[in-house]
Coordinates of C-alpha atoms and ligand atoms in Angstrom, one line a residue:
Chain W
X1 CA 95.8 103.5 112.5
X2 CA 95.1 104.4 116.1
X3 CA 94.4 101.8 119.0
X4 CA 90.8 102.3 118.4
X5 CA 91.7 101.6 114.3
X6 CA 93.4 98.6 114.8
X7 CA 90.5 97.3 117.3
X8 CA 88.0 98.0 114.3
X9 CA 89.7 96.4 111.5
X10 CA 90.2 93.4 113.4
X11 CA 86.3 93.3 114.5
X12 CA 85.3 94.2 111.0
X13 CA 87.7 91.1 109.5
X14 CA 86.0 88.6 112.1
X15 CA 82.1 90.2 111.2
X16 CA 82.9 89.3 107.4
X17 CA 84.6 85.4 108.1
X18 CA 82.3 82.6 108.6
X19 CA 81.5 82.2 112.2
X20 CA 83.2 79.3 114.2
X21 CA 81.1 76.0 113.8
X22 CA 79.0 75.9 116.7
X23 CA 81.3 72.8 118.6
X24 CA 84.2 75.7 118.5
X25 CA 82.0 77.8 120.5
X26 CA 81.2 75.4 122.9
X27 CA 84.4 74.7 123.5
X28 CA 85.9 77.8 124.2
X29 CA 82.9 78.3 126.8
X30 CA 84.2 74.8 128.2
X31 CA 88.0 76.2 128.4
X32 CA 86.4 79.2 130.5
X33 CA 84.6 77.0 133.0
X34 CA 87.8 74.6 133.5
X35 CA 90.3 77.1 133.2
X36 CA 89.1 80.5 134.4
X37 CA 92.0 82.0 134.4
X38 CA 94.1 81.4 131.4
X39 CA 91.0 80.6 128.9
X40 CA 93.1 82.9 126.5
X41 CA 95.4 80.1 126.0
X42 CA 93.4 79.0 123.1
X43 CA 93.6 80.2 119.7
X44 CA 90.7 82.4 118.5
X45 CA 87.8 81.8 116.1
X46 CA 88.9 83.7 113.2
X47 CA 92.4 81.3 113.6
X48 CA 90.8 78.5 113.9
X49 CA 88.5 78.8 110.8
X50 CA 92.4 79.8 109.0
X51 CA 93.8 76.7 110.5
X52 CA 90.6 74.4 109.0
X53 CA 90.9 76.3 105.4
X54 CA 95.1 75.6 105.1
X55 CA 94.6 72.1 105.9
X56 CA 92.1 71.8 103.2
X57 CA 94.6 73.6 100.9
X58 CA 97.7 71.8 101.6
X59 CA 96.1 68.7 102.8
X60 CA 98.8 66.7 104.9
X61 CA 98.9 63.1 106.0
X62 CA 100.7 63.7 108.9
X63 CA 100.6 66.7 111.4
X64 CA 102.3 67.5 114.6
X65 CA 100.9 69.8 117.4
X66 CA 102.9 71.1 120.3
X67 CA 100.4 72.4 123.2
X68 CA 96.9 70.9 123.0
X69 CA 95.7 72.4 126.1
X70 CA 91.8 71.4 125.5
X71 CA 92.2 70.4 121.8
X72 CA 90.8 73.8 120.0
X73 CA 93.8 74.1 117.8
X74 CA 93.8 70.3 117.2
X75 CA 90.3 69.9 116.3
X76 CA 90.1 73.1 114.1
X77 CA 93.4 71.3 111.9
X78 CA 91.6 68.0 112.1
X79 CA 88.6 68.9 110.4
X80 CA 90.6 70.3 107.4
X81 CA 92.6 67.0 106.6
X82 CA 92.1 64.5 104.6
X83 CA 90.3 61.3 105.9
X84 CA 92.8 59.1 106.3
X85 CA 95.3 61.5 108.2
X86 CA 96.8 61.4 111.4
X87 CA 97.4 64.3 113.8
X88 CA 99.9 64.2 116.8
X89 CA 99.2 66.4 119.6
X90 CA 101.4 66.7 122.6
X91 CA 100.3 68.4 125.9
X92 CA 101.9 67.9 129.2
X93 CA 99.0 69.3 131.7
X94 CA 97.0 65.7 132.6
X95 CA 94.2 67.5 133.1
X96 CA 93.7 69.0 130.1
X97 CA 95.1 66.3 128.2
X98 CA 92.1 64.1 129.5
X99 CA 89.2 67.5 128.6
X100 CA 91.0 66.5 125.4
X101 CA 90.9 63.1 125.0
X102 CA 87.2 63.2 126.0
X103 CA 86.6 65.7 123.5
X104 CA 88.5 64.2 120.8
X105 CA 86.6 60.5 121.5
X106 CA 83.0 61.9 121.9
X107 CA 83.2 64.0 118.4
X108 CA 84.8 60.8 116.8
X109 CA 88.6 61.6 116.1
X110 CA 89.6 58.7 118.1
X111 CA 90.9 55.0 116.5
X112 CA 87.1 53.8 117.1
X113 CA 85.6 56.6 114.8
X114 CA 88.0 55.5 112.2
X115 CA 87.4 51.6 112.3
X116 CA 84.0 53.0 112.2
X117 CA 84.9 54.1 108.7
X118 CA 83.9 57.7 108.7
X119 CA 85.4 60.5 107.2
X120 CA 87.1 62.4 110.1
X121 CA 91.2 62.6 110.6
X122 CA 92.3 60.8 113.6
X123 CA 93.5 62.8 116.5
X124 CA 96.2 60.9 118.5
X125 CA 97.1 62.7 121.9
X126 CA 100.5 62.3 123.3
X127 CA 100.4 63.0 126.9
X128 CA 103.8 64.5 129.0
X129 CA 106.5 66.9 127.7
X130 CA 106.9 67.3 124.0
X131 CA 109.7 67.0 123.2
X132 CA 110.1 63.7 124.8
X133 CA 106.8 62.6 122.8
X134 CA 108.6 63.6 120.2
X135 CA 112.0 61.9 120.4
X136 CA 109.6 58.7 121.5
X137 CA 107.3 59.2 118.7
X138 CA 110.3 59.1 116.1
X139 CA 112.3 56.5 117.2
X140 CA 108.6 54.1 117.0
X141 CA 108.3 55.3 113.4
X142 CA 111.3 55.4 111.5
X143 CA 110.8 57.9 108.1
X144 CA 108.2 59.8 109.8
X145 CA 108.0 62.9 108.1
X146 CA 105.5 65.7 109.0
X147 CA 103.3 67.8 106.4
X148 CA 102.8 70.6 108.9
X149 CA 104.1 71.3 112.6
X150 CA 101.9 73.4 114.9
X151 CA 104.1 74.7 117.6
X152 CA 102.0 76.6 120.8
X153 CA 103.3 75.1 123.8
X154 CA 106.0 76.2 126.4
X155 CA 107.7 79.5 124.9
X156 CA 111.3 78.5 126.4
X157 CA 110.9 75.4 124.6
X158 CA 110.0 76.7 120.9
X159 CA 113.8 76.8 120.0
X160 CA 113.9 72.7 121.0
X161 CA 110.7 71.6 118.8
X162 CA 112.6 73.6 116.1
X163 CA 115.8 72.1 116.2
X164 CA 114.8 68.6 116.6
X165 CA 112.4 69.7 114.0
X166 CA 115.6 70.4 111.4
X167 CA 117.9 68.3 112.8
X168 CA 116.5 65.4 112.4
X169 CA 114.8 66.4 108.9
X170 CA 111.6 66.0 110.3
X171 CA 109.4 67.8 107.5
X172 CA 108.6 66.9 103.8
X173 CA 109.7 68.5 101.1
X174 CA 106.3 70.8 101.1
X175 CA 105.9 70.5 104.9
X176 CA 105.9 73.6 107.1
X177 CA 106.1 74.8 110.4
X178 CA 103.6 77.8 112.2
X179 CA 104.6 78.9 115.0
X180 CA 102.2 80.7 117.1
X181 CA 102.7 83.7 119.3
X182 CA 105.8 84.6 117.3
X183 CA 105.0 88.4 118.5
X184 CA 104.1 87.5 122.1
X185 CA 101.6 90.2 122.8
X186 CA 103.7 93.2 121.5
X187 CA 106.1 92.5 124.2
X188 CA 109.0 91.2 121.6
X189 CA 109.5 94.5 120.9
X190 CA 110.6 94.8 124.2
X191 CA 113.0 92.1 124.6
X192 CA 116.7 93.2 125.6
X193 CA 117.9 92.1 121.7
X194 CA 115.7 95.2 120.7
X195 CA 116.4 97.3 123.5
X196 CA 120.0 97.0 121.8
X197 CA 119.2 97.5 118.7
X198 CA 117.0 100.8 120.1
X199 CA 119.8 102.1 122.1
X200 CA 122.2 101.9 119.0
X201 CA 120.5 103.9 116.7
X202 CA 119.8 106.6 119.5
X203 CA 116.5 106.3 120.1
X204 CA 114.0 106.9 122.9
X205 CA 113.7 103.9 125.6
X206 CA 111.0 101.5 125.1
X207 CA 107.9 102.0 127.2
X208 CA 107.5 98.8 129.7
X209 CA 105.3 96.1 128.7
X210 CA 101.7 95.9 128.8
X211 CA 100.9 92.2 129.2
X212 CA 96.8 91.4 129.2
X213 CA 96.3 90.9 133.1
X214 CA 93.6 89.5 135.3
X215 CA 91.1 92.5 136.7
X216 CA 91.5 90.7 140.0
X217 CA 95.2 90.5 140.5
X218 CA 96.5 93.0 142.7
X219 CA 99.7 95.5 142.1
X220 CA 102.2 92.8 143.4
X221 CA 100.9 89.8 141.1
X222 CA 100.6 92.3 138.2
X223 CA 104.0 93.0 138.3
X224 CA 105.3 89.0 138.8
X225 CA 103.2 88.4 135.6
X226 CA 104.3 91.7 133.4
X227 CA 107.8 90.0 134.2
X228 CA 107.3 86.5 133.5
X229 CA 104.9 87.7 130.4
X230 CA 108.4 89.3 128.9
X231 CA 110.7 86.7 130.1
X232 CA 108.4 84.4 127.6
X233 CA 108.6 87.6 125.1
X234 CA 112.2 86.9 125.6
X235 CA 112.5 83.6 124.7
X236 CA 110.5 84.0 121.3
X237 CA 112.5 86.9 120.5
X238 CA 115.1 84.9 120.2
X239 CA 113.8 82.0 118.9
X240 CA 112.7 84.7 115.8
X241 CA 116.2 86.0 115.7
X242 CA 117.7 82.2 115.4
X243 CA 114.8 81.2 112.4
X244 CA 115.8 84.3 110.7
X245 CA 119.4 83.9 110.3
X246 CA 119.4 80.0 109.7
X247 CA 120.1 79.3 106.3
X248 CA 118.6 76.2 106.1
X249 CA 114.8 77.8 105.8
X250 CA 112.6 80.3 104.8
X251 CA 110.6 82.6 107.3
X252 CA 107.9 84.5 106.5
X253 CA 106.3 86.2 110.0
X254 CA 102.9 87.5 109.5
X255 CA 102.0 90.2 112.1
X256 CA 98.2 88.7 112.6
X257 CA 96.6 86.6 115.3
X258 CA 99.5 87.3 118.1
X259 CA 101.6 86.5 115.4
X260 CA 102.1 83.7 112.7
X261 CA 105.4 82.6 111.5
X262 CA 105.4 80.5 108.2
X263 CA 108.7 78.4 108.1
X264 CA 109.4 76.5 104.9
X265 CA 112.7 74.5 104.0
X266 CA 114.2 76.4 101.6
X267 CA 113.2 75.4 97.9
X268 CA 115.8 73.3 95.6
X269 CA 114.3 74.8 92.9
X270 CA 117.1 76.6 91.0
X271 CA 115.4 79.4 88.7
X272 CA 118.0 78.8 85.8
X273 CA 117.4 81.1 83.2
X274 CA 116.7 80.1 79.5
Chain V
X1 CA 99.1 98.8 120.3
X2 CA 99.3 102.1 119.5
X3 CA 100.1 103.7 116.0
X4 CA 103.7 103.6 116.7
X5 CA 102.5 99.8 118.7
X6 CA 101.0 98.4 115.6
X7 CA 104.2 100.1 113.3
X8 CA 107.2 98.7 115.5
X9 CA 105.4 95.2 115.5
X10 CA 105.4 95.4 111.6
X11 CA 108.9 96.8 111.1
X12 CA 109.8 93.4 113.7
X13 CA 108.0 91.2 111.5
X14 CA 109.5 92.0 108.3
X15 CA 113.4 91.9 110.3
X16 CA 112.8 88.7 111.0
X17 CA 111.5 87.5 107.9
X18 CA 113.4 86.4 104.9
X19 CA 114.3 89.6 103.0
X20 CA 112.8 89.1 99.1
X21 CA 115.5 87.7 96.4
X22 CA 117.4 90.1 94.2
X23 CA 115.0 90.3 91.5
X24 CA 112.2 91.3 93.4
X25 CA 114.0 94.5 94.6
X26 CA 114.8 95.3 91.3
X27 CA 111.3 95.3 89.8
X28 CA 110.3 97.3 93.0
X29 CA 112.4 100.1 92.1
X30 CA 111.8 99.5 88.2
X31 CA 108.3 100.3 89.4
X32 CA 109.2 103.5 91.0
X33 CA 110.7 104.3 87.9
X34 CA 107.8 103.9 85.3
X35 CA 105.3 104.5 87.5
X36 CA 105.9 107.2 90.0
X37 CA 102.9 108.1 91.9
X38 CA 102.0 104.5 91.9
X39 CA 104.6 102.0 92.9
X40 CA 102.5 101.1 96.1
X41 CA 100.2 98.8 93.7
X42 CA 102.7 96.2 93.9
X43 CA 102.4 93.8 97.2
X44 CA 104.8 94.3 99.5
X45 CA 108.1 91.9 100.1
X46 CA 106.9 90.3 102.9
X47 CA 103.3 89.6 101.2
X48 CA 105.3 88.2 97.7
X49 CA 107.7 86.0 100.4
X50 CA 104.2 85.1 102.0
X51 CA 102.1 84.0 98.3
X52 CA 105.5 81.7 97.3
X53 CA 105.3 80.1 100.7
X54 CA 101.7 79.3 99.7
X55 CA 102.5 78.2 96.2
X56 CA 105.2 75.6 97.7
X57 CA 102.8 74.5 100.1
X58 CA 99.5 74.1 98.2
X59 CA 100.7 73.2 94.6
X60 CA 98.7 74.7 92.2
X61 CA 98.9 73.7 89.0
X62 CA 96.7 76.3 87.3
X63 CA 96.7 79.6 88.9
X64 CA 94.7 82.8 87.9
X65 CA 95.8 86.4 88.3
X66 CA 93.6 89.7 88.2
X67 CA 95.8 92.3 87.8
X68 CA 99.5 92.1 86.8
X69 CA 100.5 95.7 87.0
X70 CA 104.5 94.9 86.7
X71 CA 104.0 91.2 87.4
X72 CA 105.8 91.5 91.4
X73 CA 103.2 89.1 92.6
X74 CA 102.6 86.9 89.4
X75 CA 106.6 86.3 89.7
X76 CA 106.3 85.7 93.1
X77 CA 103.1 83.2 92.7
X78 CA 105.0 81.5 89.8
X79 CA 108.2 80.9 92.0
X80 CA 106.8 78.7 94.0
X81 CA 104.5 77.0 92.2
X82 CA 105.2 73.3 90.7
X83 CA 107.5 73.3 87.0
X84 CA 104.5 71.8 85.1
X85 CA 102.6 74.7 85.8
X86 CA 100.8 77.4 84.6
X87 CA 100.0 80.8 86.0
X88 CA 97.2 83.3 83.8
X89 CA 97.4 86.8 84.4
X90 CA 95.3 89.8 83.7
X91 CA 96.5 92.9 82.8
X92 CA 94.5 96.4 81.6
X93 CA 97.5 98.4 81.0
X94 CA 98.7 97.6 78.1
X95 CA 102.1 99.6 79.1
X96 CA 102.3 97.4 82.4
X97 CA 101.6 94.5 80.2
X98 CA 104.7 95.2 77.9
X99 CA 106.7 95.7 80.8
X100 CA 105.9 91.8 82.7
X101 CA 105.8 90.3 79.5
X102 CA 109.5 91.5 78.5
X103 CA 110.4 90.5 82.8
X104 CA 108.6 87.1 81.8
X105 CA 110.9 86.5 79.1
X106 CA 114.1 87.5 80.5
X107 CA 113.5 85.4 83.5
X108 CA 112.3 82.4 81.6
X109 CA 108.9 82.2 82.6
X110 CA 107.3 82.2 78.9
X111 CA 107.0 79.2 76.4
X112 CA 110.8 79.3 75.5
X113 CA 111.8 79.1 79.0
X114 CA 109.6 76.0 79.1
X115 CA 111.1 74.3 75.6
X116 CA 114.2 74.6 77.4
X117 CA 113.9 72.2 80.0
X118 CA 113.6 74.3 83.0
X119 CA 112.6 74.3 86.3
X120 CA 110.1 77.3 85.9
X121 CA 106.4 77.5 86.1
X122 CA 104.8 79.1 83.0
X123 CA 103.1 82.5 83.0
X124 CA 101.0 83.3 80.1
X125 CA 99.8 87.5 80.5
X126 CA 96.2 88.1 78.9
X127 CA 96.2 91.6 78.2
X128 CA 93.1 93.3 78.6
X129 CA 89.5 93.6 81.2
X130 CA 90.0 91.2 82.9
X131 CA 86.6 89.8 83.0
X132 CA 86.7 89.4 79.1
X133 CA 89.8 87.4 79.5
X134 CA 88.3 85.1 82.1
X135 CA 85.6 84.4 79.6
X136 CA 87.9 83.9 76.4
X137 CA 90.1 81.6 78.6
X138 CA 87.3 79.6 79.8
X139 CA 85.6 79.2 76.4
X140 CA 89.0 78.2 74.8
X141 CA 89.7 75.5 77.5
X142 CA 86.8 73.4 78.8
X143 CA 87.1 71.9 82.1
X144 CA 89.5 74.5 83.3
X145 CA 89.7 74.5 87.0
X146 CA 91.8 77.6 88.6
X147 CA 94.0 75.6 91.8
X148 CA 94.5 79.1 92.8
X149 CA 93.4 83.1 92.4
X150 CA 94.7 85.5 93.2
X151 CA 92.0 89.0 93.1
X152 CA 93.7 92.5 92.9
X153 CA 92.8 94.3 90.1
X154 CA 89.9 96.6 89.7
X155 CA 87.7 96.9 93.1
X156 CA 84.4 97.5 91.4
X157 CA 84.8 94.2 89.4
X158 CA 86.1 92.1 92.5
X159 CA 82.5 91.0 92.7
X160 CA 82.5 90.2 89.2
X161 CA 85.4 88.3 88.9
X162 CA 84.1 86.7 91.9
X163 CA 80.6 85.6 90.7
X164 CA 82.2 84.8 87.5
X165 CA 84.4 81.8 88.5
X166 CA 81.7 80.8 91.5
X167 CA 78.9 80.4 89.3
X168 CA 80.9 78.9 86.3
X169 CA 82.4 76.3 89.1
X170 CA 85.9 77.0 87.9
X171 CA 87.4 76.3 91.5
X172 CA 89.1 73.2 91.9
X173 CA 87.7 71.3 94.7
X174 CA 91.4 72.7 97.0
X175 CA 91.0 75.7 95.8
X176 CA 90.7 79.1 96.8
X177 CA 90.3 82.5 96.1
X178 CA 93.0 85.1 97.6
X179 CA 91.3 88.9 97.7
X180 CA 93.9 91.9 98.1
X181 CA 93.3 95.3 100.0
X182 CA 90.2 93.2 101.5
X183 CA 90.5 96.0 104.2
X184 CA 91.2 98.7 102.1
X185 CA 93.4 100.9 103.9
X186 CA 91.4 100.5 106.6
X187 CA 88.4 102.8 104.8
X188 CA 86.0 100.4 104.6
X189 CA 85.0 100.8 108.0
X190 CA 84.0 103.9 107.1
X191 CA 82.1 102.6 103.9
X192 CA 78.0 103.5 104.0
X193 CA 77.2 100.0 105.2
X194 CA 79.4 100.5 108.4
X195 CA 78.5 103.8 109.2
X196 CA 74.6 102.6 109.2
X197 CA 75.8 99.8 111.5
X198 CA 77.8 102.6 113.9
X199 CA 74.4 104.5 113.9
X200 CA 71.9 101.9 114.6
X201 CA 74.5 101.3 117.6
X202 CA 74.0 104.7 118.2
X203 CA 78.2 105.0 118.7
X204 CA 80.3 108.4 117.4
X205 CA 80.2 108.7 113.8
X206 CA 83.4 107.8 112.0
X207 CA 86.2 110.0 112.0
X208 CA 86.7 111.2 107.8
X209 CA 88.9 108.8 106.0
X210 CA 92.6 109.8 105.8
X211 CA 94.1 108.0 102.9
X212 CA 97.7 107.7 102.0
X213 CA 98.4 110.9 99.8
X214 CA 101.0 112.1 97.5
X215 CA 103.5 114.8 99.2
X216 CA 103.1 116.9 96.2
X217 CA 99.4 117.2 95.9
X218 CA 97.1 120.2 96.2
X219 CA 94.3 120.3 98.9
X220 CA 91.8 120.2 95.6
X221 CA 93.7 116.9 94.6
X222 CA 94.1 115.8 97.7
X223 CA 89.9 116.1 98.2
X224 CA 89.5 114.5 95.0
X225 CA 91.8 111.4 95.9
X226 CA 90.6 110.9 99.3
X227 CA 86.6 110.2 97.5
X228 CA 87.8 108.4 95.3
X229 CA 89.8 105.8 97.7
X230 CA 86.8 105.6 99.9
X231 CA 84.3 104.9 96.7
X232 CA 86.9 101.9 95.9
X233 CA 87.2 101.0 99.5
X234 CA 82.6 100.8 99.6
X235 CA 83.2 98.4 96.5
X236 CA 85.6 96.1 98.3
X237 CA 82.9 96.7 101.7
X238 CA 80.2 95.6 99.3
X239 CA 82.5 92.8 97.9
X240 CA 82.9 91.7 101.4
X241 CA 79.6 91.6 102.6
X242 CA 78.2 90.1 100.1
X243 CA 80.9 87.1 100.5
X244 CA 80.3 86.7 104.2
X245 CA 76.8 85.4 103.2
X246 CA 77.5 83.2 100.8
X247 CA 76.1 80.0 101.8
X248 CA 78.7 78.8 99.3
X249 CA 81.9 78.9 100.5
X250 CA 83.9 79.7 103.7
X251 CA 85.9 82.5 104.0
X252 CA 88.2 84.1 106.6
X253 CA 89.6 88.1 106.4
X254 CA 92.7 88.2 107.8
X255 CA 93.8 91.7 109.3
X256 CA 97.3 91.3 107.4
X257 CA 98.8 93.5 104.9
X258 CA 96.2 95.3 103.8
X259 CA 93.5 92.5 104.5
X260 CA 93.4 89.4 102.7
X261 CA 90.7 87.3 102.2
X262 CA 91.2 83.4 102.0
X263 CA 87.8 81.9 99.8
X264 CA 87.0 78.3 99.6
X265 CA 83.8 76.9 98.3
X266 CA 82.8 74.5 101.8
X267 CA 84.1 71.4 102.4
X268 CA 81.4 68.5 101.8
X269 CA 83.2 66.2 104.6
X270 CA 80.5 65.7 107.1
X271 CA 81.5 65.4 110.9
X272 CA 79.6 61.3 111.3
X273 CA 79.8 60.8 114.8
X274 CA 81.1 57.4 115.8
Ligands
LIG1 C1 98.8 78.1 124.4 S1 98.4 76.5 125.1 C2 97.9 75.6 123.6 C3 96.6 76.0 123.1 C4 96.0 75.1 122.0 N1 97.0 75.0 120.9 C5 94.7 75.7 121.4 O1 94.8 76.6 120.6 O2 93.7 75.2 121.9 C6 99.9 75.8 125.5 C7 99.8 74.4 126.1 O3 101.1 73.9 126.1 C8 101.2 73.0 127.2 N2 102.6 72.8 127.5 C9 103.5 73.5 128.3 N3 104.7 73.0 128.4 C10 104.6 71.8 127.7 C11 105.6 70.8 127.4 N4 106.8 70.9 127.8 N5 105.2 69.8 126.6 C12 103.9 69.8 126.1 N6 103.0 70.7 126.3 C13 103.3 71.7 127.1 C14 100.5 73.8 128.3 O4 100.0 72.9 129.3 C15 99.3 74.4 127.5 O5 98.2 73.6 127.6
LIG2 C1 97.1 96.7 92.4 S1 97.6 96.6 90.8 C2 98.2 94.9 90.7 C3 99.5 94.7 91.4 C4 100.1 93.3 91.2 N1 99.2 92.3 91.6 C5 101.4 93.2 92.0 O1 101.3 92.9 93.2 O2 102.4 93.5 91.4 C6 96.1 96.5 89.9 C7 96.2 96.3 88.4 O3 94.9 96.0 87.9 C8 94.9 96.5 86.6 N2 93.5 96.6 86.1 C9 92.6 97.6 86.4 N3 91.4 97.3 85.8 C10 91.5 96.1 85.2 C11 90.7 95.3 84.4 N4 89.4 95.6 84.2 N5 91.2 94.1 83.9 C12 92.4 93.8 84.2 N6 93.3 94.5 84.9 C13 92.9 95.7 85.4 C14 95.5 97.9 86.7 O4 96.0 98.4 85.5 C15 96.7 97.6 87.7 O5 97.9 97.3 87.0

């Protein structure tokens, strides 16, 4: 399919999924207002509504969330779990962290809406850099073990959540990891481990990168942000090509949203034949 | 992304995804074999990686198939799903049929395999429509509740198999409803519905459909295919529609593969504000 394919599949899926609950909507018109210029940092409608419906299918007690920004993502999980589930999200802005926590207390995910007995997961924010929220966060609760790991914070940081992650043995025997962005725009394509891989097999240079860019930035600040968009490209690339080859998991990476990678321990389960 | 955009970004996906086991590339080529001019019914690798994944993560313990063909995805399903387990599936053909049934038993997945003490989920083939073994099944075991469906069989009947287990309440209250080719091959943008939506717009009318053809095939055959793949992609449009407004359940189309849909009847946690 052409450009103008692509565009109308993907307008056709989000015409025939439910619609964002109206809270989502305000929200992302909040995100707009407060951060006018990088609004897109949240994940969509039709991603949100995915997140909600694979909580309520794998149900976990205890998620992790790296990059809040306003708490779209985090809500979206939340309203999937079960009741008496926890979600950790880290975020290291202070600002947003605080849009967050107001959000997050006012719509009752917050210790008071549980002590008030109703039925919502409980949304714990971790303010400052995730991965020492995360080392702190562990050490405070020995055996904590994590049902699913939302990772959509700082890119040059992805391979760091990971390991820690594994390392440490951080997820249940049916917990998984998504990794968002895992396709960064396109631009992966781009990144000088495919370039080599290109230039190998003979083919035609890659065209240079297209990032999405503000309509009021001029030539000079297009050009600092197409670099700094790959140099992020970069750093998924090869936090991709490091998931893929380690044999400790399994790595499914679904070209939708901006790209979804399912990581799974691999399975014990030994298929002996009868 | 442009055609070759959208194909690069799929050919990196699948690179850095876990390539399928052994078996699975075997029964891919078997399929060649016995069914020439239609191997492509069988999900792709990356798709049977993906519906394992899903197993491990959401633990069905009864699972329902509509269409079996060679049994790539009922395998697939049945590999990650728990060893107490039990996976239907429907199959037409009675020639496909033979064919899973003697892969079921060589891998272990039938009763024997289960006397033995193994590790295995079950898989029990129901050859025949589909929608007549739905209703045996049901009638045989009261209470049934399907954990898990998986939808790609005939398109004209998707609504039927559909309405079938919503209005018999055979969903367990985590479960959900997987629907293949939700997106047809893109056609059903070009479905009646769609175009009446492009008019009333008043936008370009859609360009003709141009499915994926056999290199062999006369122009006459090649007419007579293309209707035909756009009459089964206005049954999956209809299916679609028709599931969007079903006060119901929620449902999200995700533009992967060739669209998949992700049902679930809605959740009856209310949001109590503290
Ligand atoms: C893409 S946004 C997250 C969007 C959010 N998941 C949503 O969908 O609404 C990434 C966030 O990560 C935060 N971040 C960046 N570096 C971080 C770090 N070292 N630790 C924690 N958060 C970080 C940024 O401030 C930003 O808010
Ligand atoms: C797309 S193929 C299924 C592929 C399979 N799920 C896989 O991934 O390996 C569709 C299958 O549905 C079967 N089928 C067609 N009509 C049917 C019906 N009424 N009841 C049951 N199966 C049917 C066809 O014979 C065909 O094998």
């Amino acid at each position: 399919n052409s450009k103008g394919g692509y565009a109308a599949l993907l307008r056709y899926s989000e015409q025939h999924s439910t619609p964002q609950p109206e809270k989502f909507a305000t929200l992302h018109a909040s995100s707009v207002e407060h951060y006018p210029s990088s609004a897109d940092k949240t994940i969509s409608a039709m991603q949100g509504n995915f997140l909600t419906l694979l909580m309520r299918m794998t149900r976990p007690q205890v998620v992790l969330e790296l990059g809040c920004f306003m708490g779209y993502s985090a809500m979206a999980m939340a309203d999937g779990m079960p009741q008496d589930s926890v979600l950790y999200t880290c975020e290291l802005d202070s600002r947003a962290a605080q849009l967050a926590r107001d959000l997050f207390e006012r719509e009752g995910y917050n210790d008071q809406g549980i002590s008030q007995n109703r039925q919502l997961a409980k949304i714990e924010l971790l303010e400052g850099d995730g991965l020492a929220s995360l080392q702190t966060l562990t050490k405070a609760k020995s055996n904590l073990k994590f049902d699913a790991v939302f990772i959509d914070a700082d890119k040059g940081n992805y391979i760091n959540y990971y390991n820690f992650i594994m390392d440490n043995d951080l997820l249940s025997d049916h917990g998984y990891i998504l990794v968002d962005n895992a396709l960064f725009q396109g631009l992966v394509v781009h990144s000088p481990s495919q370039d080599d891989q290109t230039k190998k097999k003979g083919s035609l240079p890659s065209p240079p990168p297209s990032p999405r860019l503000d309509a009021s930035s001029s030539d000079a600040e297009k050009q600092k942000t197409a670099v700094r968009y790959q140099k992020y490209a970069n750093h998924v690339d090869a936090f991709n090509r490091q998931v893929a080859k380690d044999p400790r998991v399994d790595v499914v990476l679904l070209p939708v949203f901006d790209g979804l990678s399912v990581i799974m321990k691999k399975s014990e389960k030994k298929a002996t034949r009868s």
